PDB file of C-alpha atoms in Angstrom:
ATOM      1  CA  UNK A   1      66.658 -12.840  17.361  1.00  0.00           C
ATOM      2  CA  UNK A   2      64.799 -14.473  20.084  1.00  0.00           C
ATOM      3  CA  UNK A   3      67.034 -17.355  21.766  1.00  0.00           C
ATOM      4  CA  UNK A   4      65.052 -20.317  23.110  1.00  0.00           C
ATOM      5  CA  UNK A   5      67.139 -19.706  26.875  1.00  0.00           C
ATOM      6  CA  UNK A   6      64.252 -17.095  27.175  1.00  0.00           C
ATOM      7  CA  UNK A   7      61.189 -19.585  26.581  1.00  0.00           C
ATOM      8  CA  UNK A   8      61.087 -20.029  30.781  1.00  0.00           C
ATOM      9  CA  UNK A   9      61.125 -16.727  31.615  1.00  0.00           C
ATOM     10  CA  UNK A  10      58.555 -15.937  28.720  1.00  0.00           C
ATOM     11  CA  UNK A  11      55.902 -18.596  30.312  1.00  0.00           C
ATOM     12  CA  UNK A  12      56.697 -17.311  33.981  1.00  0.00           C
ATOM     13  CA  UNK A  13      55.901 -13.566  33.341  1.00  0.00           C
ATOM     14  CA  UNK A  14      52.806 -14.880  30.547  1.00  0.00           C
ATOM     15  CA  UNK A  15      49.500 -14.256  31.059  1.00  0.00           C
ATOM     16  CA  UNK A  16      46.063 -15.715  29.579  1.00  0.00           C
ATOM     17  CA  UNK A  17      44.029 -12.870  27.680  1.00  0.00           C
ATOM     18  CA  UNK A  18      40.556 -13.100  26.372  1.00  0.00           C
ATOM     19  CA  UNK A  19      39.613 -13.465  22.719  1.00  0.00           C
ATOM     20  CA  UNK A  20      36.174 -13.515  23.443  1.00  0.00           C
ATOM     21  CA  UNK A  21      34.873 -11.577  26.392  1.00  0.00           C
ATOM     22  CA  UNK A  22      31.527 -11.369  25.742  1.00  0.00           C
ATOM     23  CA  UNK A  23      31.307 -14.849  26.751  1.00  0.00           C
ATOM     24  CA  UNK A  24      31.279 -15.078  30.516  1.00  0.00           C
ATOM     25  CA  UNK A  25      29.904 -18.869  31.217  1.00  0.00           C
ATOM     26  CA  UNK A  26      32.366 -20.966  29.617  1.00  0.00           C
ATOM     27  CA  UNK A  27      35.938 -20.039  29.693  1.00  0.00           C
ATOM     28  CA  UNK A  28      38.164 -22.318  26.846  1.00  0.00           C
ATOM     29  CA  UNK A  29      42.091 -22.309  26.713  1.00  0.00           C
ATOM     30  CA  UNK A  30      44.273 -22.742  23.638  1.00  0.00           C
ATOM     31  CA  UNK A  31      48.061 -23.390  23.873  1.00  0.00           C
ATOM     32  CA  UNK A  32      50.349 -25.253  21.829  1.00  0.00           C
ATOM     33  CA  UNK A  33      53.563 -27.190  22.015  1.00  0.00           C
ATOM     34  CA  UNK A  34      55.731 -24.155  21.777  1.00  0.00           C
ATOM     35  CA  UNK A  35      55.060 -22.952  24.724  1.00  0.00           C
ATOM     36  CA  UNK A  36      56.145 -26.392  26.713  1.00  0.00           C
ATOM     37  CA  UNK A  37      59.000 -26.400  28.800  1.00  0.00           C
ATOM     38  CA  UNK A  38      59.503 -30.443  27.689  1.00  0.00           C
ATOM     39  CA  UNK A  39      59.711 -29.404  24.035  1.00  0.00           C
ATOM     40  CA  UNK A  40      62.224 -27.215  22.266  1.00  0.00           C
ATOM     41  CA  UNK A  41      61.186 -24.816  19.520  1.00  0.00           C
ATOM     42  CA  UNK A  42      64.043 -27.230  17.585  1.00  0.00           C
ATOM     43  CA  UNK A  43      62.269 -30.730  18.272  1.00  0.00           C
ATOM     44  CA  UNK A  44      59.315 -28.715  17.208  1.00  0.00           C
ATOM     45  CA  UNK A  45      60.788 -27.774  13.919  1.00  0.00           C
ATOM     46  CA  UNK A  46      62.073 -30.689  13.288  1.00  0.00           C
ATOM     47  CA  UNK A  47      58.916 -32.497  14.000  1.00  0.00           C
ATOM     48  CA  UNK A  48      56.644 -30.185  11.558  1.00  0.00           C
ATOM     49  CA  UNK A  49      59.452 -31.337   8.628  1.00  0.00           C
ATOM     50  CA  UNK A  50      59.136 -34.910   9.007  1.00  0.00           C
ATOM     51  CA  UNK A  51      55.090 -35.133   9.493  1.00  0.00           C
ATOM     52  CA  UNK A  52      54.525 -32.654   6.370  1.00  0.00           C
ATOM     53  CA  UNK A  53      56.108 -35.616   4.394  1.00  0.00           C
ATOM     54  CA  UNK A  54      52.456 -37.119   4.181  1.00  0.00           C
ATOM     55  CA  UNK A  55      49.047 -35.693   4.651  1.00  0.00           C
ATOM     56  CA  UNK A  56      47.679 -38.055   7.345  1.00  0.00           C
ATOM     57  CA  UNK A  57      51.226 -37.716   9.446  1.00  0.00           C
ATOM     58  CA  UNK A  58      50.967 -33.571   9.041  1.00  0.00           C
ATOM     59  CA  UNK A  59      46.885 -33.816  10.149  1.00  0.00           C
ATOM     60  CA  UNK A  60      48.359 -35.493  13.571  1.00  0.00           C
ATOM     61  CA  UNK A  61      50.834 -32.837  13.887  1.00  0.00           C
ATOM     62  CA  UNK A  62      48.215 -29.680  13.375  1.00  0.00           C
ATOM     63  CA  UNK A  63      46.036 -31.933  16.051  1.00  0.00           C
ATOM     64  CA  UNK A  64      48.592 -32.440  18.424  1.00  0.00           C
ATOM     65  CA  UNK A  65      51.035 -30.038  18.134  1.00  0.00           C
ATOM     66  CA  UNK A  66      49.523 -27.123  17.372  1.00  0.00           C
ATOM     67  CA  UNK A  67      46.160 -28.127  19.102  1.00  0.00           C
ATOM     68  CA  UNK A  68      44.140 -26.985  16.106  1.00  0.00           C
ATOM     69  CA  UNK A  69      41.610 -28.924  13.947  1.00  0.00           C
ATOM     70  CA  UNK A  70      42.492 -30.321  10.867  1.00  0.00           C
ATOM     71  CA  UNK A  71      40.347 -29.030   7.969  1.00  0.00           C
ATOM     72  CA  UNK A  72      39.657 -31.351   4.867  1.00  0.00           C
ATOM     73  CA  UNK A  73      41.654 -30.106   1.920  1.00  0.00           C
ATOM     74  CA  UNK A  74      39.606 -28.803  -0.580  1.00  0.00           C
ATOM     75  CA  UNK A  75      39.859 -29.706  -4.004  1.00  0.00           C
ATOM     76  CA  UNK A  76      36.994 -28.420  -6.086  1.00  0.00           C
ATOM     77  CA  UNK A  77      34.494 -25.723  -5.040  1.00  0.00           C
ATOM     78  CA  UNK A  78      32.625 -23.275  -7.319  1.00  0.00           C
ATOM     79  CA  UNK A  79      30.753 -20.245  -6.505  1.00  0.00           C
ATOM     80  CA  UNK A  80      27.298 -20.627  -7.551  1.00  0.00           C
ATOM     81  CA  UNK A  81      27.319 -16.577  -7.816  1.00  0.00           C
ATOM     82  CA  UNK A  82      30.026 -16.574 -10.285  1.00  0.00           C
ATOM     83  CA  UNK A  83      28.762 -18.988 -12.740  1.00  0.00           C
ATOM     84  CA  UNK A  84      24.818 -16.835 -12.621  1.00  0.00           C
ATOM     85  CA  UNK A  85      26.859 -13.857 -14.077  1.00  0.00           C
ATOM     86  CA  UNK A  86      28.451 -15.859 -17.002  1.00  0.00           C
ATOM     87  CA  UNK A  87      24.769 -16.389 -18.066  1.00  0.00           C
ATOM     88  CA  UNK A  88      24.514 -15.217 -21.776  1.00  0.00           C
ATOM     89  CA  UNK A  89      21.496 -13.896 -24.095  1.00  0.00           C
ATOM     90  CA  UNK A  90      20.661 -17.339 -26.436  1.00  0.00           C
ATOM     91  CA  UNK A  91      17.113 -18.826 -26.555  1.00  0.00           C
ATOM     92  CA  UNK A  92      17.692 -20.991 -29.411  1.00  0.00           C
ATOM     93  CA  UNK A  93      20.790 -23.115 -30.152  1.00  0.00           C
ATOM     94  CA  UNK A  94      23.794 -21.056 -30.785  1.00  0.00           C
ATOM     95  CA  UNK A  95      25.453 -21.858 -34.422  1.00  0.00           C
ATOM     96  CA  UNK A  96      28.186 -23.820 -32.473  1.00  0.00           C
ATOM     97  CA  UNK A  97      25.932 -26.556 -31.372  1.00  0.00           C
ATOM     98  CA  UNK A  98      26.071 -29.487 -33.608  1.00  0.00           C
ATOM     99  CA  UNK A  99      24.169 -32.290 -31.353  1.00  0.00           C
ATOM    100  CA  UNK A 100      21.897 -32.833 -28.235  1.00  0.00           C
ATOM    101  CA  UNK A 101      22.383 -35.097 -24.962  1.00  0.00           C
ATOM    102  CA  UNK A 102      19.915 -35.713 -22.116  1.00  0.00           C
ATOM    103  CA  UNK A 103      20.826 -36.512 -18.546  1.00  0.00           C
ATOM    104  CA  UNK A 104      17.903 -37.902 -16.562  1.00  0.00           C
ATOM    105  CA  UNK A 105      17.759 -38.198 -12.830  1.00  0.00           C
ATOM    106  CA  UNK A 106      14.783 -40.247 -11.461  1.00  0.00           C
ATOM    107  CA  UNK A 107      13.046 -39.084  -8.039  1.00  0.00           C
ATOM    108  CA  UNK A 108      10.393 -40.613  -5.607  1.00  0.00           C
ATOM    109  CA  UNK A 109       8.005 -38.280  -6.957  1.00  0.00           C
ATOM    110  CA  UNK A 110       9.340 -36.717 -10.438  1.00  0.00           C
ATOM    111  CA  UNK A 111      11.954 -36.976 -13.091  1.00  0.00           C
ATOM    112  CA  UNK A 112      14.351 -34.292 -14.266  1.00  0.00           C
ATOM    113  CA  UNK A 113      16.009 -33.577 -17.381  1.00  0.00           C
ATOM    114  CA  UNK A 114      18.507 -31.757 -18.745  1.00  0.00           C
ATOM    115  CA  UNK A 115      19.402 -31.246 -22.414  1.00  0.00           C
ATOM    116  CA  UNK A 116      22.587 -30.416 -23.133  1.00  0.00           C
ATOM    117  CA  UNK A 117      24.198 -29.262 -26.408  1.00  0.00           C
ATOM    118  CA  UNK A 118      27.522 -30.130 -27.860  1.00  0.00           C
ATOM    119  CA  UNK A 119      30.149 -28.650 -30.075  1.00  0.00           C
ATOM    120  CA  UNK A 120      33.648 -29.033 -31.159  1.00  0.00           C
ATOM    121  CA  UNK A 121      36.524 -29.904 -28.522  1.00  0.00           C
ATOM    122  CA  UNK A 122      33.482 -30.625 -25.902  1.00  0.00           C
ATOM    123  CA  UNK A 123      32.426 -26.683 -25.625  1.00  0.00           C
ATOM    124  CA  UNK A 124      28.897 -27.027 -24.327  1.00  0.00           C
ATOM    125  CA  UNK A 125      25.729 -25.218 -24.135  1.00  0.00           C
ATOM    126  CA  UNK A 126      22.888 -25.252 -21.467  1.00  0.00           C
ATOM    127  CA  UNK A 127      19.408 -25.771 -23.758  1.00  0.00           C
ATOM    128  CA  UNK A 128      16.631 -26.511 -21.481  1.00  0.00           C
ATOM    129  CA  UNK A 129      16.055 -27.972 -17.964  1.00  0.00           C
ATOM    130  CA  UNK A 130      12.489 -29.777 -17.301  1.00  0.00           C
ATOM    131  CA  UNK A 131      10.583 -31.337 -14.452  1.00  0.00           C
ATOM    132  CA  UNK A 132       7.493 -33.999 -15.012  1.00  0.00           C
ATOM    133  CA  UNK A 133       5.885 -34.240 -11.426  1.00  0.00           C
ATOM    134  CA  UNK A 134       4.419 -37.746 -10.788  1.00  0.00           C
ATOM    135  CA  UNK A 135       5.574 -40.827  -9.745  1.00  0.00           C
ATOM    136  CA  UNK A 136       8.022 -43.016 -11.820  1.00  0.00           C
ATOM    137  CA  UNK A 137       6.107 -45.953 -10.485  1.00  0.00           C
ATOM    138  CA  UNK A 138       3.206 -45.082 -12.908  1.00  0.00           C
ATOM    139  CA  UNK A 139       3.164 -44.585 -17.143  1.00  0.00           C
ATOM    140  CA  UNK A 140       1.922 -40.835 -17.254  1.00  0.00           C
ATOM    141  CA  UNK A 141       5.480 -39.582 -15.894  1.00  0.00           C
ATOM    142  CA  UNK A 142       7.106 -41.532 -18.853  1.00  0.00           C
ATOM    143  CA  UNK A 143       4.864 -40.718 -21.439  1.00  0.00           C
ATOM    144  CA  UNK A 144       5.522 -37.033 -20.958  1.00  0.00           C
ATOM    145  CA  UNK A 145       9.437 -37.720 -20.968  1.00  0.00           C
ATOM    146  CA  UNK A 146       9.105 -39.687 -24.261  1.00  0.00           C
ATOM    147  CA  UNK A 147       7.221 -36.573 -25.665  1.00  0.00           C
ATOM    148  CA  UNK A 148      10.542 -34.342 -24.196  1.00  0.00           C
ATOM    149  CA  UNK A 149      12.626 -36.782 -25.819  1.00  0.00           C
ATOM    150  CA  UNK A 150      10.980 -36.651 -29.395  1.00  0.00           C
ATOM    151  CA  UNK A 151      10.884 -33.206 -29.716  1.00  0.00           C
ATOM    152  CA  UNK A 152      12.781 -31.180 -31.879  1.00  0.00           C
ATOM    153  CA  UNK A 153      14.861 -28.221 -30.998  1.00  0.00           C
ATOM    154  CA  UNK A 154      15.312 -25.179 -33.134  1.00  0.00           C
ATOM    155  CA  UNK A 155      18.672 -24.203 -34.134  1.00  0.00           C
ATOM    156  CA  UNK A 156      19.861 -20.718 -34.629  1.00  0.00           C
ATOM    157  CA  UNK A 157      20.526 -21.221 -38.359  1.00  0.00           C
ATOM    158  CA  UNK A 158      16.944 -22.743 -38.591  1.00  0.00           C
ATOM    159  CA  UNK A 159      17.729 -26.627 -38.730  1.00  0.00           C
ATOM    160  CA  UNK A 160      15.797 -28.573 -35.731  1.00  0.00           C
ATOM    161  CA  UNK A 161      17.887 -31.370 -33.825  1.00  0.00           C
ATOM    162  CA  UNK A 162      16.561 -34.127 -31.480  1.00  0.00           C
ATOM    163  CA  UNK A 163      18.175 -35.366 -28.747  1.00  0.00           C
ATOM    164  CA  UNK A 164      20.953 -38.491 -30.057  1.00  0.00           C
ATOM    165  CA  UNK A 165      21.759 -39.772 -26.945  1.00  0.00           C
ATOM    166  CA  UNK A 166      20.069 -40.015 -22.907  1.00  0.00           C
ATOM    167  CA  UNK A 167      21.240 -41.709 -19.835  1.00  0.00           C
ATOM    168  CA  UNK A 168      18.820 -41.966 -17.067  1.00  0.00           C
ATOM    169  CA  UNK A 169      19.727 -43.008 -13.624  1.00  0.00           C
ATOM    170  CA  UNK A 170      18.285 -46.666 -12.424  1.00  0.00           C
ATOM    171  CA  UNK A 171      19.654 -46.277  -8.972  1.00  0.00           C
ATOM    172  CA  UNK A 172      16.836 -45.912  -6.009  1.00  0.00           C
ATOM    173  CA  UNK A 173      13.285 -47.026  -5.693  1.00  0.00           C
ATOM    174  CA  UNK A 174      12.481 -47.365  -9.863  1.00  0.00           C
ATOM    175  CA  UNK A 175      15.066 -49.722 -10.965  1.00  0.00           C
ATOM    176  CA  UNK A 176      12.920 -51.706 -12.509  1.00  0.00           C
ATOM    177  CA  UNK A 177      10.369 -48.770 -13.765  1.00  0.00           C
ATOM    178  CA  UNK A 178      13.734 -47.303 -16.017  1.00  0.00           C
ATOM    179  CA  UNK A 179      14.766 -50.547 -17.038  1.00  0.00           C
ATOM    180  CA  UNK A 180      11.260 -51.013 -18.600  1.00  0.00           C
ATOM    181  CA  UNK A 181      11.318 -47.539 -20.463  1.00  0.00           C
ATOM    182  CA  UNK A 182      14.653 -47.794 -22.059  1.00  0.00           C
ATOM    183  CA  UNK A 183      14.185 -51.524 -23.075  1.00  0.00           C
ATOM    184  CA  UNK A 184      12.317 -50.429 -26.595  1.00  0.00           C
ATOM    185  CA  UNK A 185      14.267 -47.240 -26.731  1.00  0.00           C
ATOM    186  CA  UNK A 186      17.962 -48.402 -27.079  1.00  0.00           C
ATOM    187  CA  UNK A 187      18.031 -47.898 -30.583  1.00  0.00           C
ATOM    188  CA  UNK A 188      17.267 -44.464 -30.395  1.00  0.00           C
ATOM    189  CA  UNK A 189      20.424 -44.268 -27.830  1.00  0.00           C
ATOM    190  CA  UNK A 190      18.318 -44.534 -24.351  1.00  0.00           C
ATOM    191  CA  UNK A 191      20.547 -45.937 -21.873  1.00  0.00           C
ATOM    192  CA  UNK A 192      20.178 -46.940 -18.252  1.00  0.00           C
ATOM    193  CA  UNK A 193      22.992 -45.921 -16.049  1.00  0.00           C
ATOM    194  CA  UNK A 194      24.254 -46.765 -12.603  1.00  0.00           C
ATOM    195  CA  UNK A 195      26.709 -44.302 -10.752  1.00  0.00           C
ATOM    196  CA  UNK A 196      29.550 -45.633  -8.902  1.00  0.00           C
ATOM    197  CA  UNK A 197      32.019 -43.298  -6.750  1.00  0.00           C
ATOM    198  CA  UNK A 198      35.632 -43.717  -6.112  1.00  0.00           C
ATOM    199  CA  UNK A 199      38.435 -42.067  -7.552  1.00  0.00           C
ATOM    200  CA  UNK A 200      40.495 -43.382 -10.556  1.00  0.00           C
ATOM    201  CA  UNK A 201      37.248 -44.832 -12.132  1.00  0.00           C
ATOM    202  CA  UNK A 202      36.508 -44.720 -16.124  1.00  0.00           C
ATOM    203  CA  UNK A 203      33.680 -42.369 -16.887  1.00  0.00           C
ATOM    204  CA  UNK A 204      32.042 -44.824 -18.850  1.00  0.00           C
ATOM    205  CA  UNK A 205      32.128 -48.548 -17.638  1.00  0.00           C
ATOM    206  CA  UNK A 206      31.780 -51.766 -19.828  1.00  0.00           C
ATOM    207  CA  UNK A 207      28.028 -52.375 -20.304  1.00  0.00           C
ATOM    208  CA  UNK A 208      26.482 -55.546 -18.529  1.00  0.00           C
ATOM    209  CA  UNK A 209      23.079 -57.347 -19.040  1.00  0.00           C
ATOM    210  CA  UNK A 210      22.652 -59.153 -15.673  1.00  0.00           C
ATOM    211  CA  UNK A 211      19.340 -58.008 -15.019  1.00  0.00           C
ATOM    212  CA  UNK A 212      15.711 -59.189 -15.598  1.00  0.00           C
ATOM    213  CA  UNK A 213      15.008 -57.394 -18.361  1.00  0.00           C
ATOM    214  CA  UNK A 214      18.259 -58.017 -20.015  1.00  0.00           C
ATOM    215  CA  UNK A 215      18.949 -54.716 -21.151  1.00  0.00           C
ATOM    216  CA  UNK A 216      22.327 -52.602 -21.431  1.00  0.00           C
ATOM    217  CA  UNK A 217      23.074 -51.084 -17.915  1.00  0.00           C
ATOM    218  CA  UNK A 218      26.336 -49.236 -18.101  1.00  0.00           C
ATOM    219  CA  UNK A 219      28.213 -47.834 -14.939  1.00  0.00           C
ATOM    220  CA  UNK A 220      29.434 -44.311 -14.285  1.00  0.00           C
ATOM    221  CA  UNK A 221      32.412 -43.137 -13.080  1.00  0.00           C
ATOM    222  CA  UNK A 222      30.677 -39.906 -11.178  1.00  0.00           C
ATOM    223  CA  UNK A 223      33.742 -38.954  -9.574  1.00  0.00           C
ATOM    224  CA  UNK A 224      35.454 -38.653 -12.437  1.00  0.00           C
ATOM    225  CA  UNK A 225      32.404 -36.946 -14.130  1.00  0.00           C
ATOM    226  CA  UNK A 226      32.426 -34.497 -11.551  1.00  0.00           C
ATOM    227  CA  UNK A 227      36.055 -33.872 -11.775  1.00  0.00           C
ATOM    228  CA  UNK A 228      35.903 -33.152 -15.355  1.00  0.00           C
ATOM    229  CA  UNK A 229      32.623 -30.896 -15.293  1.00  0.00           C
ATOM    230  CA  UNK A 230      34.202 -28.754 -11.978  1.00  0.00           C
ATOM    231  CA  UNK A 231      37.689 -28.556 -14.045  1.00  0.00           C
ATOM    232  CA  UNK A 232      35.524 -27.122 -17.170  1.00  0.00           C
ATOM    233  CA  UNK A 233      33.429 -24.805 -14.988  1.00  0.00           C
ATOM    234  CA  UNK A 234      36.924 -23.223 -13.620  1.00  0.00           C
ATOM    235  CA  UNK A 235      37.227 -22.334 -17.809  1.00  0.00           C
ATOM    236  CA  UNK A 236      36.516 -18.800 -18.468  1.00  0.00           C
ATOM    237  CA  UNK A 237      37.235 -18.399 -22.029  1.00  0.00           C
ATOM    238  CA  UNK A 238      34.744 -19.279 -24.746  1.00  0.00           C
ATOM    239  CA  UNK A 239      36.121 -22.290 -26.844  1.00  0.00           C
ATOM    240  CA  UNK A 240      37.397 -25.995 -25.953  1.00  0.00           C
ATOM    241  CA  UNK A 241      35.370 -27.450 -22.707  1.00  0.00           C
ATOM    242  CA  UNK A 242      33.891 -24.170 -22.102  1.00  0.00           C
ATOM    243  CA  UNK A 243      30.453 -24.390 -20.598  1.00  0.00           C
ATOM    244  CA  UNK A 244      28.064 -21.842 -21.661  1.00  0.00           C
ATOM    245  CA  UNK A 245      24.933 -20.894 -19.735  1.00  0.00           C
ATOM    246  CA  UNK A 246      21.614 -19.483 -20.914  1.00  0.00           C
ATOM    247  CA  UNK A 247      18.494 -16.977 -19.571  1.00  0.00           C
ATOM    248  CA  UNK A 248      16.810 -19.990 -19.082  1.00  0.00           C
ATOM    249  CA  UNK A 249      18.824 -20.935 -15.963  1.00  0.00           C
ATOM    250  CA  UNK A 250      17.715 -19.459 -12.536  1.00  0.00           C
ATOM    251  CA  UNK A 251      19.514 -19.070  -9.083  1.00  0.00           C
ATOM    252  CA  UNK A 252      17.887 -22.487  -7.883  1.00  0.00           C
ATOM    253  CA  UNK A 253      19.794 -24.613 -11.084  1.00  0.00           C
ATOM    254  CA  UNK A 254      23.573 -22.633 -10.088  1.00  0.00           C
ATOM    255  CA  UNK A 255      22.557 -23.780  -6.509  1.00  0.00           C
ATOM    256  CA  UNK A 256      22.408 -27.356  -7.533  1.00  0.00           C
ATOM    257  CA  UNK A 257      24.786 -27.442  -9.803  1.00  0.00           C
ATOM    258  CA  UNK A 258      27.128 -26.362  -7.100  1.00  0.00           C
ATOM    259  CA  UNK A 259      25.709 -28.333  -4.650  1.00  0.00           C
ATOM    260  CA  UNK A 260      29.054 -30.673  -3.589  1.00  0.00           C
ATOM    261  CA  UNK A 261      32.551 -29.976  -3.338  1.00  0.00           C
ATOM    262  CA  UNK A 262      35.515 -32.377  -3.228  1.00  0.00           C
ATOM    263  CA  UNK A 263      37.823 -32.772  -0.598  1.00  0.00           C
ATOM    264  CA  UNK A 264      40.520 -34.831   0.805  1.00  0.00           C
ATOM    265  CA  UNK A 265      39.626 -37.098   4.043  1.00  0.00           C
ATOM    266  CA  UNK A 266      41.600 -40.314   5.523  1.00  0.00           C
ATOM    267  CA  UNK A 267      40.578 -43.280   5.919  1.00  0.00           C
ATOM    268  CA  UNK A 268      42.900 -45.641   7.671  1.00  0.00           C
ATOM    269  CA  UNK A 269      45.755 -43.203   7.170  1.00  0.00           C
ATOM    270  CA  UNK A 270      45.326 -43.036   3.646  1.00  0.00           C
ATOM    271  CA  UNK A 271      44.109 -39.512   1.907  1.00  0.00           C
ATOM    272  CA  UNK A 272      41.038 -40.270  -0.340  1.00  0.00           C
ATOM    273  CA  UNK A 273      39.356 -37.622  -2.307  1.00  0.00           C
ATOM    274  CA  UNK A 274      35.668 -37.763  -2.008  1.00  0.00           C
ATOM    275  CA  UNK A 275      32.394 -35.400  -2.824  1.00  0.00           C
ATOM    276  CA  UNK A 276      30.255 -34.220  -0.058  1.00  0.00           C
ATOM    277  CA  UNK A 277      26.905 -32.321  -0.569  1.00  0.00           C
ATOM    278  CA  UNK A 278      26.702 -28.581   0.734  1.00  0.00           C
ATOM    279  CA  UNK A 279      23.469 -28.207  -0.160  1.00  0.00           C
ATOM    280  CA  UNK A 280      20.183 -30.649   0.312  1.00  0.00           C
ATOM    281  CA  UNK A 281      19.333 -30.645  -3.945  1.00  0.00           C
ATOM    282  CA  UNK A 282      22.101 -31.595  -6.347  1.00  0.00           C
ATOM    283  CA  UNK A 283      19.425 -32.926  -9.231  1.00  0.00           C
ATOM    284  CA  UNK A 284      21.286 -30.351 -11.602  1.00  0.00           C
ATOM    285  CA  UNK A 285      24.661 -31.569 -10.874  1.00  0.00           C
ATOM    286  CA  UNK A 286      23.854 -35.275 -11.299  1.00  0.00           C
ATOM    287  CA  UNK A 287      22.126 -34.462 -14.681  1.00  0.00           C
ATOM    288  CA  UNK A 288      24.948 -32.652 -15.805  1.00  0.00           C
ATOM    289  CA  UNK A 289      27.237 -35.876 -15.197  1.00  0.00           C
ATOM    290  CA  UNK A 290      24.347 -38.004 -17.004  1.00  0.00           C
ATOM    291  CA  UNK A 291      24.076 -35.626 -20.035  1.00  0.00           C
ATOM    292  CA  UNK A 292      28.187 -36.025 -19.869  1.00  0.00           C
ATOM    293  CA  UNK A 293      27.947 -40.120 -19.900  1.00  0.00           C
ATOM    294  CA  UNK A 294      25.555 -39.833 -22.989  1.00  0.00           C
ATOM    295  CA  UNK A 295      28.076 -37.334 -25.103  1.00  0.00           C
ATOM    296  CA  UNK A 296      30.538 -40.012 -23.898  1.00  0.00           C
ATOM    297  CA  UNK A 297      28.382 -42.787 -25.022  1.00  0.00           C
ATOM    298  CA  UNK A 298      29.189 -41.400 -28.742  1.00  0.00           C
ATOM    299  CA  UNK A 299      32.390 -42.153 -28.765  1.00  0.00           C
ATOM    300  CA  UNK A 300      32.732 -45.233 -26.772  1.00  0.00           C
TER     301      UNK A 300
END
C-alpha cells in the first residue's frame, strides 16, 4: 500500500522523462494535481466523486485536475465499411417491399434522389439513388425529376410500384422553385419540407401555409430522424427496423450516409446533443432523412 506520507519524497526524487525524444525543438510538460504538494490524494478523489455527478463539472475536473483535454462524448457513429459489408444481391424490389417513398435533396447544381422500399415493422430496402445535374433555377432538372417520380419500379413478384410519397428539402437557394414544383403535385404525395435541428422535436411537425404559394410546408425534426436512422443502422438482424442495401450502393454512398456523428457538447454549462459532419458531403444521409419523413407522412 502506498501512503501519501511518501509523496514529498517521491516528488523530490522524481524526474521528467521524454515521451517523444525525437522532438528536439519544443519541450512540452504535463503533470496533474496528484503530484501537487498543496493537494492531498483524498481531496482529489473527493473532488472527482463530486464532479462526476454532472457532465459539465466532470469536464472542468478533467481539464484542471488531470490537465487533459475533454473529448466530447460520442453517442452515434457508424462505420461506412461495416455497412458496405451488408450489401445484398438484389436488383429488383424484394418480396418484403409493399410501398415506395423518395427523399429529395436540392443542391446548387443538381438534385439528388433516394428511393426507399418499406415493408412490415419499418423494415426498409435501398431501391435506387439518382442525381440530376443542372441548376434548380431552370425547369429542365425538374422535368427529369418528374419523370423519375412517375416511373414504375418492378417488384420481384412481377407487380409494379410507384413512389407514393416524396419529400423535397426547401431550404437553400431555391426555396421558391421547390414551392412552385410541389404546388401542383401535393395530391400525388409530393411535399415541401424544412429541416429543424434540436433534440426532442417531432419527426413531422404541423404543416404551415405561411408562404407565397400557400403550399403545405412540413417541418422535419432532423435530429430525431438521424437518431432513428442511426439506431436502425445498428440492427444487424433481418426483420423490424432493419435497413437493407443493394449492390447499387457504392463506397461514396456509404461514406455520405455516415458523414455525421452525434456528440455531446456543453452550452452555458448544459449538455446538448448535436450532429456534426465528419465528411464534407452528406447528401445520402439527408435523402435518408427525407425518405423517412415521406414514409412517416403516410401515417400522419
